[in-house]
Each structure stands twice: as C-alpha cells, then as structure tokens.
C-alpha cells in the first residue's frame, strides 16, 4: 500500500519535465510510477495561453501523471525494495519503508512556461534547505561598493544559475565558488567589477568553478585541481 497526494490540473500533457541529478529529463504521463528529483512540471494551454504548472517538494521522488492529474507518492508501507510482490520469508527480519512521523512541504506554481522553468531549481533549493550563510559576505554601510567582493558577485549571478558550493581556496587566499546552470539554456555571468568585460558563458547545465580574490578579481579555475591541491596540502601538513 502507498499514500498518494493528488493534484488535478487542466494540462493534459504527454510528458512531464522532471529534475534528475545534474539536469532535467522527460517522463511519460502514462499513469505508471516514475522517479524524479525535487520538482516536476507540465506544460499545456489554459485560458488560451501557454501555461506550465510545477510541483516542487523536498524529496517525494515517486510520482505518476495521467490525464493531467499529478499524483505524488508520499508514503509507502512495503518492505524496502520489495513492493513488486516479492515474497518475504519470516527471516531475516526486514524493515518496512516510511515508518514514523513525516513532514511534507510542497510548493505549486503556475505561470508562463519560460518563467516556471527559470525558477524551479531555485525554489527547490529554498524549500528543501535552510538559507545559505556566507561567512565572508561583507556587511555594513558601503559593503560591496563598486560591485566588488562576494556581495557584488552574488548580485550578478543570473536566476538560472545556482551556487553549488562556496569554500576557501586550496591556498587559503581566496574563495572558490562552484556554479551550475539549471534551466537547460545558455547563461552569462559578467564580472561585477567591469560589466563590459567578456562574460563567463554557461552551456546548458554546465558547472563552472570560479576563484574570487580579496581584490575582487574573478577567474575560472579547474574543479579537479582545486580539490586535489587542497587535499594534498592537508596531507602534507599532517
């Protein structure tokens, strides 16, 4: 047995666009159970206008859609991974799924398809995690003046690009930020100190690693080398 949460819609789409690790993928709206990440969306026409409806949550990974009805799998009672009719013996004892108290948080939005697609990843971050805290963010009057520093950079990040990580550089002299384009389109991030400079261009779902110096200088660095060098320094120091 399982508990489903039904969300009826007017959008009888043949495919549902869903978050998957590192990108998005389409699942058929055939009434069968499918898996996804933290959001799914349907596109269609409502009131003669192109419309998309997205359901954003914090981890209800199973769902099915049929004739415009979205049904999220909220709770399952089967023994873990044996909900397909596999016969269980008396031994060994097996755990059953989804026991105990569960909190379910959902966000449902409907708007122009382009606007919905642009905002779902950021809203999924917001609903599933506490606010991010950046200890090095300048505060006080005049902080970030002239668009320099972390505050200027955060303000310049496009809506479709999300911050995956913010950490000290391997040498301890700068901050390293990892950014990813989440909308499936191209995006540009301009250096906040010199808007006319060549921007950092993101391909769909591309991850970039940027190094922000104390001076406000910004440059792209290699993700692997930043990780390896930091680890190598720690090994040497020990």
mmCIF file of C-alpha atoms in Angstrom:
data_model
loop_
_atom_site.group_PDB
_atom_site.id
_atom_site.type_symbol
_atom_site.label_atom_id
_atom_site.label_comp_id
_atom_site.label_asym_id
_atom_site.label_seq_id
_atom_site.Cartn_x
_atom_site.Cartn_y
_atom_site.Cartn_z
ATOM 1 C CA UNK A 1 0.000 0.000 0.000
ATOM 2 C CA UNK A 2 1.034 3.576 -0.525
ATOM 3 C CA UNK A 3 -0.384 7.024 0.142
ATOM 4 C CA UNK A 4 -0.697 9.298 -2.895
ATOM 5 C CA UNK A 5 -1.251 13.054 -2.923
ATOM 6 C CA UNK A 6 -3.341 14.041 -5.946
ATOM 7 C CA UNK A 7 -3.035 17.421 -7.684
ATOM 8 C CA UNK A 8 -5.573 17.726 -10.543
ATOM 9 C CA UNK A 9 -4.664 20.088 -13.385
ATOM 10 C CA UNK A 10 -6.086 21.199 -16.746
ATOM 11 C CA UNK A 11 -2.818 20.402 -18.534
ATOM 12 C CA UNK A 12 -3.153 17.094 -20.356
ATOM 13 C CA UNK A 13 0.488 16.901 -21.443
ATOM 14 C CA UNK A 14 2.050 13.729 -22.848
ATOM 15 C CA UNK A 15 5.320 14.329 -20.980
ATOM 16 C CA UNK A 16 6.286 15.660 -17.572
ATOM 17 C CA UNK A 17 9.581 17.519 -17.294
ATOM 18 C CA UNK A 18 11.447 16.478 -14.136
ATOM 19 C CA UNK A 19 14.614 17.219 -12.254
ATOM 20 C CA UNK A 20 17.243 14.445 -12.346
ATOM 21 C CA UNK A 21 20.813 14.535 -10.985
ATOM 22 C CA UNK A 22 22.715 17.193 -12.905
ATOM 23 C CA UNK A 23 19.901 18.176 -15.261
ATOM 24 C CA UNK A 24 16.306 17.502 -16.358
ATOM 25 C CA UNK A 25 14.520 14.669 -18.150
ATOM 26 C CA UNK A 26 11.052 13.973 -19.541
ATOM 27 C CA UNK A 27 8.866 11.188 -18.134
ATOM 28 C CA UNK A 28 5.723 9.860 -19.872
ATOM 29 C CA UNK A 29 2.345 10.745 -18.362
ATOM 30 C CA UNK A 30 1.125 7.156 -18.700
ATOM 31 C CA UNK A 31 -0.131 6.570 -15.173
ATOM 32 C CA UNK A 32 2.916 4.455 -14.302
ATOM 33 C CA UNK A 33 5.232 5.165 -11.370
ATOM 34 C CA UNK A 34 8.352 7.154 -12.278
ATOM 35 C CA UNK A 35 11.184 8.691 -10.302
ATOM 36 C CA UNK A 36 12.485 12.248 -10.339
ATOM 37 C CA UNK A 37 14.285 14.787 -8.160
ATOM 38 C CA UNK A 38 12.728 17.726 -6.320
ATOM 39 C CA UNK A 39 10.341 19.085 -8.955
ATOM 40 C CA UNK A 40 8.245 18.217 -11.976
ATOM 41 C CA UNK A 41 6.277 20.384 -14.385
ATOM 42 C CA UNK A 42 3.550 20.024 -17.005
ATOM 43 C CA UNK A 43 3.079 22.329 -19.983
ATOM 44 C CA UNK A 44 -0.098 22.998 -21.925
ATOM 45 C CA UNK A 45 -2.741 25.619 -22.630
ATOM 46 C CA UNK A 46 -5.018 27.205 -20.028
ATOM 47 C CA UNK A 47 -7.388 30.025 -20.958
ATOM 48 C CA UNK A 48 -5.887 30.050 -24.474
ATOM 49 C CA UNK A 49 -2.473 30.887 -23.028
ATOM 50 C CA UNK A 50 0.632 28.662 -22.907
ATOM 51 C CA UNK A 51 0.894 27.665 -19.246
ATOM 52 C CA UNK A 52 3.116 25.489 -17.107
ATOM 53 C CA UNK A 53 2.386 24.115 -13.645
ATOM 54 C CA UNK A 54 5.232 22.924 -11.431
ATOM 55 C CA UNK A 55 5.137 20.938 -8.206
ATOM 56 C CA UNK A 56 8.215 21.485 -6.050
ATOM 57 C CA UNK A 57 8.955 19.475 -2.928
ATOM 58 C CA UNK A 58 11.738 18.262 -0.659
ATOM 59 C CA UNK A 59 12.065 14.611 -1.584
ATOM 60 C CA UNK A 60 8.857 12.849 -2.728
ATOM 61 C CA UNK A 61 10.701 11.086 -5.520
ATOM 62 C CA UNK A 62 7.952 8.775 -6.824
ATOM 63 C CA UNK A 63 5.066 10.080 -8.957
ATOM 64 C CA UNK A 64 2.673 9.291 -11.770
ATOM 65 C CA UNK A 65 0.662 11.516 -14.099
ATOM 66 C CA UNK A 66 -2.401 10.609 -16.156
ATOM 67 C CA UNK A 67 -4.934 12.874 -17.898
ATOM 68 C CA UNK A 68 -3.472 15.939 -16.190
ATOM 69 C CA UNK A 69 -3.627 14.517 -12.645
ATOM 70 C CA UNK A 70 -0.302 14.594 -10.796
ATOM 71 C CA UNK A 71 -0.035 12.005 -8.028
ATOM 72 C CA UNK A 72 2.943 12.141 -5.696
ATOM 73 C CA UNK A 73 3.910 9.066 -3.679
ATOM 74 C CA UNK A 74 4.012 10.412 -0.125
ATOM 75 C CA UNK A 75 4.316 7.216 1.972
ATOM 76 C CA UNK A 76 4.972 3.551 1.210
ATOM 77 C CA UNK A 77 4.249 0.613 3.512
ATOM 78 C CA UNK A 78 6.015 -2.157 1.572
ATOM 79 C CA UNK A 79 9.188 -3.788 2.829
ATOM 80 C CA UNK A 80 12.078 -1.806 1.429
ATOM 81 C CA UNK A 81 12.576 -2.532 -2.304
ATOM 82 C CA UNK A 82 10.018 -5.375 -2.263
ATOM 83 C CA UNK A 83 6.846 -3.564 -3.270
ATOM 84 C CA UNK A 84 6.578 -5.545 -6.550
ATOM 85 C CA UNK A 85 5.110 -8.704 -4.997
ATOM 86 C CA UNK A 86 8.323 -10.468 -3.962
ATOM 87 C CA UNK A 87 7.506 -12.999 -1.219
ATOM 88 C CA UNK A 88 9.262 -12.356 2.075
ATOM 89 C CA UNK A 89 10.266 -15.087 4.459
ATOM 90 C CA UNK A 90 9.949 -14.928 8.233
ATOM 91 C CA UNK A 91 13.717 -14.491 8.491
ATOM 92 C CA UNK A 92 15.689 -12.360 8.303
ATOM 93 C CA UNK A 93 13.610 -9.537 9.749
ATOM 94 C CA UNK A 94 13.183 -6.750 7.192
ATOM 95 C CA UNK A 95 12.494 -3.076 7.662
ATOM 96 C CA UNK A 96 9.393 -1.506 6.203
ATOM 97 C CA UNK A 97 9.503 1.817 4.414
ATOM 98 C CA UNK A 98 8.349 5.224 5.625
ATOM 99 C CA UNK A 99 7.538 4.464 9.255
ATOM 100 C CA UNK A 100 7.231 7.223 11.839
ATOM 101 C CA UNK A 101 6.336 10.902 11.531
ATOM 102 C CA UNK A 102 6.779 12.630 8.151
ATOM 103 C CA UNK A 103 6.608 16.316 7.293
ATOM 104 C CA UNK A 104 5.624 17.120 3.707
ATOM 105 C CA UNK A 105 6.377 20.525 2.211
ATOM 106 C CA UNK A 106 5.089 21.431 -1.245
ATOM 107 C CA UNK A 107 5.081 24.463 -3.484
ATOM 108 C CA UNK A 108 2.807 24.638 -6.539
ATOM 109 C CA UNK A 109 3.307 27.417 -9.096
ATOM 110 C CA UNK A 110 1.687 28.166 -12.456
ATOM 111 C CA UNK A 111 2.822 30.775 -14.971
ATOM 112 C CA UNK A 112 4.316 31.228 -18.408
ATOM 113 C CA UNK A 113 6.397 28.082 -19.197
ATOM 114 C CA UNK A 114 9.640 30.036 -19.577
ATOM 115 C CA UNK A 115 9.191 31.737 -16.191
ATOM 116 C CA UNK A 116 8.348 28.463 -14.443
ATOM 117 C CA UNK A 117 11.332 26.673 -15.979
ATOM 118 C CA UNK A 118 13.599 29.536 -14.913
ATOM 119 C CA UNK A 119 12.552 29.454 -11.263
ATOM 120 C CA UNK A 120 12.001 25.811 -10.286
ATOM 121 C CA UNK A 121 15.605 24.964 -9.324
ATOM 122 C CA UNK A 122 15.987 27.971 -7.039
ATOM 123 C CA UNK A 123 12.618 27.320 -5.409
ATOM 124 C CA UNK A 124 13.608 23.681 -4.850
ATOM 125 C CA UNK A 125 16.750 24.871 -3.044
ATOM 126 C CA UNK A 126 14.650 27.252 -0.962
ATOM 127 C CA UNK A 127 12.016 24.713 0.103
ATOM 128 C CA UNK A 128 14.421 21.849 0.867
ATOM 129 C CA UNK A 129 17.177 23.599 2.799
ATOM 130 C CA UNK A 130 17.754 26.395 5.299
ATOM 131 C CA UNK A 131 19.041 29.695 3.886
ATOM 132 C CA UNK A 132 22.661 29.603 2.796
ATOM 133 C CA UNK A 133 25.013 31.593 5.010
ATOM 134 C CA UNK A 134 28.219 33.059 3.584
ATOM 135 C CA UNK A 135 30.531 33.965 6.451
ATOM 136 C CA UNK A 136 32.723 36.134 4.223
ATOM 137 C CA UNK A 137 29.878 38.275 2.870
ATOM 138 C CA UNK A 138 30.684 41.926 3.678
ATOM 139 C CA UNK A 139 28.176 43.734 5.897
ATOM 140 C CA UNK A 140 27.664 47.310 6.966
ATOM 141 C CA UNK A 141 27.409 50.645 5.188
ATOM 142 C CA UNK A 142 29.149 50.668 1.828
ATOM 143 C CA UNK A 143 29.675 46.900 1.770
ATOM 144 C CA UNK A 144 30.382 45.683 -1.730
ATOM 145 C CA UNK A 145 30.824 49.208 -3.062
ATOM 146 C CA UNK A 146 31.616 49.330 -6.737
ATOM 147 C CA UNK A 147 30.329 45.792 -7.268
ATOM 148 C CA UNK A 148 33.458 44.196 -5.771
ATOM 149 C CA UNK A 149 33.657 41.201 -3.483
ATOM 150 C CA UNK A 150 31.233 38.366 -2.884
ATOM 151 C CA UNK A 151 28.191 40.599 -2.493
ATOM 152 C CA UNK A 152 28.685 42.093 -5.976
ATOM 153 C CA UNK A 153 29.217 38.651 -7.478
ATOM 154 C CA UNK A 154 26.064 37.179 -5.902
ATOM 155 C CA UNK A 155 24.009 40.076 -7.224
ATOM 156 C CA UNK A 156 25.376 39.466 -10.737
ATOM 157 C CA UNK A 157 24.529 35.734 -10.877
ATOM 158 C CA UNK A 158 21.643 35.073 -13.317
ATOM 159 C CA UNK A 159 18.447 33.489 -12.000
ATOM 160 C CA UNK A 160 19.080 30.248 -13.874
ATOM 161 C CA UNK A 161 22.499 29.754 -12.257
ATOM 162 C CA UNK A 162 22.743 28.339 -8.740
ATOM 163 C CA UNK A 163 25.614 28.251 -6.221
ATOM 164 C CA UNK A 164 26.571 24.629 -5.526
ATOM 165 C CA UNK A 165 29.412 25.360 -3.115
ATOM 166 C CA UNK A 166 31.407 28.193 -1.553
ATOM 167 C CA UNK A 167 34.706 27.313 0.159
ATOM 168 C CA UNK A 168 38.197 28.650 0.841
ATOM 169 C CA UNK A 169 40.699 28.090 -1.952
ATOM 170 C CA UNK A 170 43.402 25.451 -1.510
ATOM 171 C CA UNK A 171 45.957 28.147 -0.591
ATOM 172 C CA UNK A 172 43.601 29.969 1.778
ATOM 173 C CA UNK A 173 43.962 33.244 -0.128
ATOM 174 C CA UNK A 174 40.616 33.391 -1.939
ATOM 175 C CA UNK A 175 37.098 31.998 -2.150
ATOM 176 C CA UNK A 176 36.096 29.310 -4.626
ATOM 177 C CA UNK A 177 32.514 29.129 -5.881
ATOM 178 C CA UNK A 178 31.001 26.336 -7.921
ATOM 179 C CA UNK A 179 28.075 27.420 -10.076
ATOM 180 C CA UNK A 180 25.721 25.458 -12.305
ATOM 181 C CA UNK A 181 23.228 26.479 -14.981
ATOM 182 C CA UNK A 182 19.955 24.747 -14.028
ATOM 183 C CA UNK A 183 17.445 25.864 -16.648
ATOM 184 C CA UNK A 184 18.759 23.967 -19.672
ATOM 185 C CA UNK A 185 19.607 27.148 -21.567
ATOM 186 C CA UNK A 186 22.681 29.310 -22.098
ATOM 187 C CA UNK A 187 23.533 31.922 -19.477
ATOM 188 C CA UNK A 188 26.127 34.643 -18.985
ATOM 189 C CA UNK A 189 27.736 35.925 -15.793
ATOM 190 C CA UNK A 190 29.589 39.212 -16.163
ATOM 191 C CA UNK A 191 32.454 40.226 -13.896
ATOM 192 C CA UNK A 192 30.696 42.646 -11.482
ATOM 193 C CA UNK A 193 33.753 44.965 -11.458
ATOM 194 C CA UNK A 194 33.744 45.539 -15.220
ATOM 195 C CA UNK A 195 30.381 44.902 -16.823
ATOM 196 C CA UNK A 196 31.748 45.366 -20.329
ATOM 197 C CA UNK A 197 34.282 42.561 -19.919
ATOM 198 C CA UNK A 198 33.837 39.176 -21.567
ATOM 199 C CA UNK A 199 31.280 37.249 -19.507
ATOM 200 C CA UNK A 200 31.581 33.734 -18.152
ATOM 201 C CA UNK A 201 29.353 31.776 -20.534
ATOM 202 C CA UNK A 202 27.461 28.714 -19.289
ATOM 203 C CA UNK A 203 26.236 25.979 -21.599
ATOM 204 C CA UNK A 204 23.013 24.185 -20.541
ATOM 205 C CA UNK A 205 23.607 22.523 -17.138
ATOM 206 C CA UNK A 206 27.319 23.380 -17.220
ATOM 207 C CA UNK A 207 29.248 23.624 -13.935
ATOM 208 C CA UNK A 208 31.929 26.302 -13.593
ATOM 209 C CA UNK A 209 34.374 26.849 -10.740
ATOM 210 C CA UNK A 210 35.352 30.480 -10.116
ATOM 211 C CA UNK A 211 38.044 31.914 -7.847
ATOM 212 C CA UNK A 212 37.291 35.230 -6.137
ATOM 213 C CA UNK A 213 40.378 37.060 -4.840
ATOM 214 C CA UNK A 214 40.411 39.551 -1.946
ATOM 215 C CA UNK A 215 40.898 42.288 -4.543
ATOM 216 C CA UNK A 216 37.624 41.330 -6.232
ATOM 217 C CA UNK A 217 39.384 39.759 -9.235
ATOM 218 C CA UNK A 218 37.439 36.815 -10.636
ATOM 219 C CA UNK A 219 38.709 33.990 -12.821
ATOM 220 C CA UNK A 220 37.733 30.471 -13.787
ATOM 221 C CA UNK A 221 39.765 27.615 -12.256
ATOM 222 C CA UNK A 222 39.805 23.855 -12.649
ATOM 223 C CA UNK A 223 37.415 21.999 -10.331
ATOM 224 C CA UNK A 224 39.572 18.881 -10.020
ATOM 225 C CA UNK A 225 42.840 20.690 -9.317
ATOM 226 C CA UNK A 226 41.215 22.853 -6.641
ATOM 227 C CA UNK A 227 40.034 19.690 -4.873
ATOM 228 C CA UNK A 228 43.275 17.756 -5.281
ATOM 229 C CA UNK A 229 45.559 20.600 -4.230
ATOM 230 C CA UNK A 230 43.519 21.292 -1.120
ATOM 231 C CA UNK A 231 43.683 17.611 -0.166
ATOM 232 C CA UNK A 232 47.411 17.434 -0.922
ATOM 233 C CA UNK A 233 48.125 20.408 1.328
ATOM 234 C CA UNK A 234 46.206 18.777 4.186
ATOM 235 C CA UNK A 235 48.144 15.521 3.753
ATOM 236 C CA UNK A 236 51.490 17.298 3.762
ATOM 237 C CA UNK A 237 50.627 19.343 6.841
ATOM 238 C CA UNK A 238 49.689 16.282 8.846
#
